[in-house]
Coordinates of C-alpha atoms in Angstrom, one line a residue:
M30 CA 105.4 121.3 104.9
D31 CA 102.0 119.7 104.4
W32 CA 101.3 116.2 105.8
K33 CA 98.3 114.5 104.2
I34 CA 97.1 111.1 105.3
E35 CA 96.8 109.0 102.1
L36 CA 96.0 105.4 103.2
I37 CA 94.8 103.6 106.3
F38 CA 95.0 99.8 106.5
V39 CA 91.9 98.0 107.6
P40 CA 92.5 94.4 108.6
V41 CA 89.9 91.9 107.3
T42 CA 89.6 88.1 107.1
D43 CA 87.8 87.9 103.7
V44 CA 89.0 90.4 101.2
D45 CA 86.2 89.8 98.7
R46 CA 83.5 90.0 101.4
A47 CA 85.0 93.2 102.8
K48 CA 85.4 94.8 99.3
E49 CA 81.7 94.0 98.6
F50 CA 80.6 95.6 101.9
Y51 CA 82.7 98.8 101.4
V52 CA 81.8 99.2 97.7
D53 CA 78.2 98.0 97.6
K54 CA 77.0 98.9 101.1
L55 CA 79.0 102.0 102.0
G56 CA 79.5 103.4 98.4
F57 CA 83.3 103.5 98.4
N58 CA 85.1 103.7 95.1
A59 CA 87.1 100.6 94.2
D60 CA 90.3 102.3 93.1
H61 CA 92.7 99.3 92.8
D62 CA 92.6 95.5 93.2
Q63 CA 95.9 93.8 92.3
R64 CA 97.1 90.3 93.1
V65 CA 100.8 90.8 93.0
N66 CA 101.6 87.1 93.8
E67 CA 100.2 84.1 95.6
S68 CA 100.6 85.7 99.0
L69 CA 100.1 89.4 98.2
R70 CA 96.8 91.2 97.2
F71 CA 96.4 94.9 97.5
V72 CA 92.9 96.5 97.3
Q73 CA 92.5 100.3 97.7
L74 CA 89.0 101.8 98.3
T75 CA 88.1 105.5 98.8
P76 CA 85.1 106.9 100.6
P77 CA 83.1 109.3 98.5
G78 CA 84.5 112.8 98.8
S79 CA 87.6 111.7 100.8
A80 CA 91.2 112.4 100.0
C81 CA 92.2 109.4 102.2
S82 CA 91.7 105.8 101.1
I83 CA 91.7 102.5 102.9
A84 CA 93.6 99.4 102.0
I85 CA 92.5 95.8 102.5
G86 CA 94.2 92.7 101.3
E87 CA 96.4 89.8 101.9
G88 CA 100.1 89.8 102.9
L89 CA 100.2 93.5 103.6
G90 CA 102.4 93.1 106.6
S91 CA 100.1 94.5 109.3
E92 CA 100.0 92.9 112.8
V93 CA 96.6 94.4 113.5
Q94 CA 94.0 91.7 113.9
P95 CA 90.8 91.7 111.8
G96 CA 87.9 93.2 113.8
S97 CA 90.1 95.1 116.3
L98 CA 90.2 98.5 114.5
D99 CA 87.9 100.9 116.3
V100 CA 89.5 104.3 115.6
I101 CA 88.4 105.5 112.2
Q102 CA 86.3 108.6 112.3
V103 CA 84.8 110.2 109.2
V104 CA 83.2 113.6 109.0
V105 CA 79.7 113.8 107.3
A106 CA 77.5 116.8 106.7
D107 CA 74.4 115.3 108.3
A108 CA 74.4 112.5 110.8
D109 CA 70.6 111.8 110.3
A110 CA 71.0 111.6 106.5
A111 CA 74.0 109.4 106.8
L112 CA 72.1 107.0 109.2
A113 CA 69.1 106.9 106.9
E114 CA 71.3 106.2 103.9
L115 CA 73.2 103.4 105.7
R116 CA 70.0 101.7 106.8
A117 CA 68.5 102.0 103.3
R118 CA 71.6 100.2 102.0
G119 CA 71.1 97.4 104.6
V120 CA 73.9 98.5 106.9
E121 CA 73.4 98.0 110.6
A122 CA 74.3 101.3 112.3
D123 CA 73.7 102.8 115.8
G124 CA 71.3 105.7 116.0
V125 CA 72.6 109.2 116.2
D126 CA 74.4 110.0 119.5
D127 CA 74.2 113.7 120.2
Q128 CA 77.2 115.2 122.1
A129 CA 78.4 118.8 122.6
W130 CA 81.3 118.1 120.2
G131 CA 79.2 116.6 117.4
R132 CA 76.6 114.0 116.4
F133 CA 77.8 110.5 115.9
V134 CA 76.7 107.3 114.0
T135 CA 78.7 104.1 114.5
L136 CA 78.8 101.0 112.3
K137 CA 80.9 97.9 111.9
D138 CA 82.2 96.1 108.9
P139 CA 81.7 92.3 108.5
D140 CA 84.8 91.7 110.6
G141 CA 83.8 94.0 113.4
N142 CA 86.0 97.0 112.6
R143 CA 84.2 100.0 114.0
W144 CA 83.7 103.2 112.1
T145 CA 82.3 106.4 113.6
L146 CA 80.7 109.1 111.4
Q147 CA 80.7 112.6 112.9
E148 CA 78.6 115.6 112.1
L149 CA 80.6 118.5 113.3
P150 CA 78.8 121.1 115.5
D151 CA 78.0 124.5 113.9
Y152 CA 80.9 126.5 115.5
S153 CA 79.6 129.7 114.0
Q154 CA 76.6 129.5 116.4
Q155 CA 78.8 129.4 119.5
A156 CA 79.9 132.4 121.5

């Protein structure tokens, strides 16, 4: 049986500000934005090339506080290119951190939720 992660909730304080950041600054696709009722709004955004989306909104039932999420890791082909693109889009991001298990770039959304972009090592070059 296959298990595929479909959606990860990202807690935010201002849905419109967060949506603008993820779409305009990070280039996510705005898949869905629905106000179901006065207390429920569901917004689904997908990173380019990803099979997994994120959800932001109001009344989604999460107890995770905005700005406390620091565990999302995304694989990119080239950490240097990702950093350059982020900075060109006006996103504050930490420089590339080289480790034996990959090269990493970190950034935060407007609420302080931390994302890590990882360029995987070239395992074909290892003995």
